[in-house]
Amino acid sequence: MKPNIKNIAVLTSGGDAPGMNACIRAVVRTGIYNGINMFGVLQGYQGLITNNIIPMDARSVSNIIHLGGTVLKTARCLEFKTDEGMDLAYENLKLHQIDALVVIGGDGTFTGARRFAQRHQINVIAIPGTIDNDLYGSDFTLGYDTAINTVIEAIDKIRDTADSHDRLFFVEVMGRDSGCIALRSAIACGAEAVLLPERATSLDELIKQLEAGAATKKSSSIVIVSEGHKQGGAYDIAKHVKEKFNHYDTKVTILGHLQRGGSPSSFDRILGSRLGYAAVNELLKGNTQQMVGLRGNDIKLTSLDEALTEHSFKLESDLLEMTKVLSI
Amino acid sequence: MKPNIKNIAVLTSGGDAPGMNACIRAVVRTGIYNGINMFGVLQGYQGLITNNIIPMDARSVSNIIHLGGTVLKTARCLEFKTDEGMDLAYENLKLHQIDALVVIGGDGTFTGARRFAQRHQINVIAIPGTIDNDLYGSDFTLGYDTAINTVIEAIDKIRDTADSHDRLFFVEVMGRDSGCIALRSAIACGAEAVLLPERATSLDELIKQLEAGAATKKSSSIVIVSEGHKQGGAYDIAKHVKEKFNHYDTKVTILGHLQRGGSPSSFDRILGSRLGYAAVNELLKGNTQQMVGLRGNDIKLTSLDEALTEHSFKLESDLLEMTKVLSI
Amino acid sequence: MKPNIKNIAVLTSGGDAPGMNACIRAVVRTGIYNGINMFGVLQGYQGLITNNIIPMDARSVSNIIHLGGTVLKTARCLEFKTDEGMDLAYENLKLHQIDALVVIGGDGTFTGARRFAQRHQINVIAIPGTIDNDLYGSDFTLGYDTAINTVIEAIDKIRDTADSHDRLFFVEVMGRDSGCIALRSAIACGAEAVLLPERATSLDELIKQLEAGAATKKSSSIVIVSEGHKQGGAYDIAKHVKEKFNHYDTKVTILGHLQRGGSPSSFDRILGSRLGYAAVNELLKGNTQQMVGLRGNDIKLTSLDEALTEHSFKLESDLLEMTKVLSI
Amino acid sequence: MKPNIKNIAVLTSGGDAPGMNACIRAVVRTGIYNGINMFGVLQGYQGLITNNIIPMDARSVSNIIHLGGTVLKTARCLEFKTDEGMDLAYENLKLHQIDALVVIGGDGTFTGARRFAQRHQINVIAIPGTIDNDLYGSDFTLGYDTAINTVIEAIDKIRDTADSHDRLFFVEVMGRDSGCIALRSAIACGAEAVLLPERATSLDELIKQLEAGAATKKSSSIVIVSEGHKQGGAYDIAKHVKEKFNHYDTKVTILGHLQRGGSPSSFDRILGSRLGYAAVNELLKGNTQQMVGLRGNDIKLTSLDEALTEHSFKLESDLLEMTKVLSI
């Protein structure tokens, strides 16, 4: 049975990610193409509560596909975790006669969306938008590809100067609970070693790897450190290594928030477009409390229940194995 | 049965593509890791015939993962199409006791590889390396992702200046027989229209689309033209459109060979690494006359016979459909 | 004597150039810092005539310093060349009590500004904003440095694939009357030859140069062609060369309007900031009918009269001489 | 009197800087063009002592103009500071009959060059190559422009995510004794505040500035911290600010060595070409113990004595003043 959906709103929530604007554009235009009135909610769930909701036409999303960040802004919102907050949000949606919601964000965003849809009469589709790639149900989350490209461009520059035998570069990348960015970046820039939150690589092990590299006359050594590593950040680890190897000149780069920004890669623009297009089409088919994600080359649905309870180890273990072989 | 492979050579052939160096590095290091002696052939099949073959160690592929082009060079080689050419090539391989060959390239490269392996006692694995994405058996060929990123970076710059209502920008991209680059670029840069070699879009249809855009007050119009389009290149099409719409100021960009170059994207570096790693592993398992390709997120084998005879329409038709919706 | 200036407007006119937004930001904020009410005119002189004039505060120019194009838009305006057009424009300025005008643009923009200031009681400072660097009174015009960087990034990519001896790449760059972009790009990318509108390089001479390069075993040849060259554009010249050297494989790239866009380089952002800052300060000192320009490292005034009548050959002849030596 | 120079060697020393390869290319080719035999010394002064000296022809510097780092490598060399080290170096130069030396580097490189030329019969011209711009005698040192561009590209990405009112981004840039990179980067990215080693900005002052920004509803605040700042690096300063403003969410990026790398900007490629070209021409005119530098738009000589004793405050104070106005 086709639902009678006439008005749809879209919002971005949580940390921003490159590709969110391409996704917003696709949501808005797919809706309009199908005769739906489209709305944008500013500053995530906060904007639902404060009624910061604006109508959007096809031109309102012109010339944004290539921009980093999100034109709808994002904010953390504790109030939406309360029943009172959700009720306020729902009242505002009613004011605009909004029947359905597309939310773009990460784990926290999905949790909020599920609780909201369970409490109130509103259809919700969620889109995985986070650079960390730490969501179940999509092989790649929106922003992940761009973030890796940002990291490797930075490391390519470091490699230019990494030409003496006794230099060690430590580069800290994002991913508090997920080593996805670290692992793919390590492969793509040919790093000598990578420290992941999911793996308890001891410093002794790291030092052994670096010694092996020195023995085969590597002209430089770059170590990627995921910010969530148990032995500390890049500074701490560099300090420990330096203590054991004081002839090494250790240098540290902390990439920080620059990994969240930048013009999205073609991959993320296309992924964002496909996910936004699919989200609206799924709402129009009557689906709700689902996420749309990329599986292989196809866009597939996963229920929010499944997405939020599955915590399978997402790190690609075959790639991890390959790293060892290719960094000889 | 495991083959007794001791020496493997790698070559690149045909048009070069970003990611080839990452792939060469992976082939060489995976071989060395497995105790194989590795060789590089310079200038493709030409180098086999002229015995331009050099030993490669792990350090010989250091600091190349981020470079465009191919350190092994490439060349067209008519002589390899003859039996005499192939026999000369085989003799040179024998000189170095080379048992197996990894070739990286496109359609022509694969054809040569298959004929060579059928004529002589040599195991061959082929790796799809071409920006055009026009090979069966791999969802993405090596260099395709980088080429699309190169195109959209160029078009983003054009969009900066595309702010008056009466301007039309025509951008010609590569892909003589394949509109893959054109289609994905069009989505990723939000183009108003795209002309593909696979689709006989008439100029009338194009003009209708442009008029529709003007009616909805689009602030700019960018048309992507695949170089193989039947009605001519971007210049010809711009001229025809101009004749009908002489109030339009038409501007043309021909991207040309810059689409083949540039530092590979993370996607292509990882893809090149995985394909190179897989190619050697497959040879060591005894496989031959196969290509390794990306299907979904996995690396899979396809026989060269199948790869060279299948000519299914590769253009993603769901994406083509989506383009119309998103360019309103 | 200090003038009694209370309201200043800023506009961009002619072709847009990277750095214009940095310049607008500097004009607006320097005015506000000095207690002036600031206005922006949309779409250049056209906006003066149609009264498309908006007030601007410090926040209205936030987050634009890094954007290509111009947030104030630009347009060609024939009407402003007439007395009636100028009178209408002046009336609109009076409506807003605007006492002074900062115009950013090229030759045509300056001509309009001078005539307007001569006819009406309005103080005007002009800022040289054009990628072509074809204005007297500023060693570098706004956008020139970014345009050169854009060109060399494109050519670097071409060079990746330029590895066979019998290939010739022709790249057409902007500069109808001025070879400045062509010359500096040629040096910066190590081109083998450059064809400038100011120099009547015959094709025979070009071919001699290319032959000399071939004799010294150059692995590639890139020829930069300025769009204003008397023997035609890159396509025509490539065709002629091909006729004489049919063993050469000639490839053509037409960069076109992408040279006008892109995020401005640090040089152009700083230059734009300095020129905008100086323009307002000069108005406040009582100066008018002047341009602000970069001479050496200093910002200096030149009268519009002088700027518009001087047509000295701006091409740096020492650099042209150097090109020959460095391309051996 | 023209000296009888037949053999010239070139080396790079100290920290590497983008543009060094463009400069090496110009030195080598200008020498060859003038009939000189050219040599390259590997790993700076170390290579003089170990006789790591190779002949260079015009092709040996092909396709390097766009590369970061230095193909001649660089190294620190304590031994060259001793008389014995210098004597060994001189003997090696004699072996190759090298009459003159071009050295590219910073302060330490210049000091070594002067002492060497004073002790031994060798003509020396020095070229200012350092990203820090901390040398007297050249308005811009080689690599400075590229480093600023690298910094602002990073900060542009941070700005994408800097959209909430209570976020403060601290970015640490290079320049232990010189705030040049910090100052120009701050202008070019529109930073809210900049902390320089040359200025004792107290934290109270910084906090006042940030409060003023908050009062005018700035949507984000970025503070550039030069690594040499007396109150510590970005982490320390962020920590102190956080203590006073615990409702601020502070984020830190340490750019580190990536600022030394990357493909040189057009400015640095042209500057490197001009300086290399001039260095050889000056040697051929008989000049020695001089540096070549950029003053305004011209290449001028400064004696090494003057360059090494002048320690005028190089920070552009007019730009510092402007920063305050433009960051309102």
mmCIF file of N, CA and C in Angstrom, chain B residues 9 63 69 99 108 121 148 158 172 178 185 240 267 273 277 279 286 304 316 327:
data_model
loop_
_atom_site.group_PDB
_atom_site.id
_atom_site.type_symbol
_atom_site.label_atom_id
_atom_site.label_comp_id
_atom_site.label_asym_id
_atom_site.label_seq_id
_atom_site.Cartn_x
_atom_site.Cartn_y
_atom_site.Cartn_z
ATOM 1 N N ALA B 9 57.351 -11.865 -14.130
ATOM 2 C CA ALA B 9 57.563 -10.513 -14.675
ATOM 3 C C ALA B 9 56.241 -9.760 -14.714
ATOM 4 N N ASN B 63 58.232 4.436 -2.741
ATOM 5 C CA ASN B 63 57.868 5.812 -3.090
ATOM 6 C C ASN B 63 57.309 5.983 -4.489
ATOM 7 N N GLY B 69 50.896 7.883 -13.986
ATOM 8 C CA GLY B 69 51.691 7.231 -15.015
ATOM 9 C C GLY B 69 52.139 5.846 -14.581
ATOM 10 N N ASP B 99 58.643 -17.622 -15.529
ATOM 11 C CA ASP B 99 57.598 -18.632 -15.663
ATOM 12 C C ASP B 99 56.208 -18.044 -15.837
ATOM 13 N N GLY B 108 43.161 -4.305 -25.496
ATOM 14 C CA GLY B 108 44.230 -4.755 -26.387
ATOM 15 C C GLY B 108 45.286 -5.546 -25.635
ATOM 16 N N GLN B 121 54.188 -21.631 -23.425
ATOM 17 C CA GLN B 121 54.081 -22.208 -22.076
ATOM 18 C C GLN B 121 54.355 -21.131 -21.025
ATOM 19 N N ILE B 148 37.560 10.321 -12.844
ATOM 20 C CA ILE B 148 36.315 11.041 -12.521
ATOM 21 C C ILE B 148 36.617 12.189 -11.560
ATOM 22 N N ILE B 158 34.921 25.500 -13.250
ATOM 23 C CA ILE B 158 34.076 26.145 -14.256
ATOM 24 C C ILE B 158 32.804 26.675 -13.603
ATOM 25 N N GLU B 172 34.232 18.444 -22.728
ATOM 26 C CA GLU B 172 34.438 17.148 -23.375
ATOM 27 C C GLU B 172 35.342 16.270 -22.524
ATOM 28 N N SER B 178 32.856 4.450 -24.503
ATOM 29 C CA SER B 178 32.248 4.210 -23.209
ATOM 30 C C SER B 178 31.919 5.533 -22.534
ATOM 31 N N SER B 185 30.764 11.496 -13.939
ATOM 32 C CA SER B 185 31.155 12.900 -13.766
ATOM 33 C C SER B 185 29.930 13.805 -13.750
ATOM 34 N N HIS B 240 26.406 23.887 -32.937
ATOM 35 C CA HIS B 240 25.016 23.627 -33.319
ATOM 36 C C HIS B 240 24.041 24.298 -32.357
ATOM 37 N N PHE B 267 41.088 5.293 -3.611
ATOM 38 C CA PHE B 267 40.364 4.137 -4.158
ATOM 39 C C PHE B 267 41.240 3.389 -5.160
ATOM 40 N N SER B 273 46.560 -2.015 -5.377
ATOM 41 C CA SER B 273 47.272 -2.868 -4.431
ATOM 42 C C SER B 273 46.602 -4.233 -4.319
ATOM 43 N N TYR B 277 48.252 -7.752 -5.622
ATOM 44 C CA TYR B 277 48.412 -8.768 -4.583
ATOM 45 C C TYR B 277 47.706 -10.060 -5.002
ATOM 46 N N ALA B 279 46.803 -10.938 -8.086
ATOM 47 C CA ALA B 279 47.349 -11.510 -9.333
ATOM 48 C C ALA B 279 48.469 -12.493 -9.027
ATOM 49 N N GLY B 286 48.319 -21.534 -9.262
ATOM 50 C CA GLY B 286 48.275 -22.279 -10.502
ATOM 51 C C GLY B 286 47.302 -21.742 -11.528
ATOM 52 N N LEU B 304 39.978 -14.907 -19.246
ATOM 53 C CA LEU B 304 40.205 -13.937 -20.323
ATOM 54 C C LEU B 304 39.232 -14.184 -21.471
ATOM 55 N N GLU B 316 25.852 2.227 -16.190
ATOM 56 C CA GLU B 316 24.888 1.958 -15.117
ATOM 57 C C GLU B 316 23.574 2.677 -15.403
ATOM 58 N N SER B 327 18.863 16.556 -11.912
ATOM 59 C CA SER B 327 19.267 17.787 -12.604
ATOM 60 C C SER B 327 18.087 18.729 -12.842
#
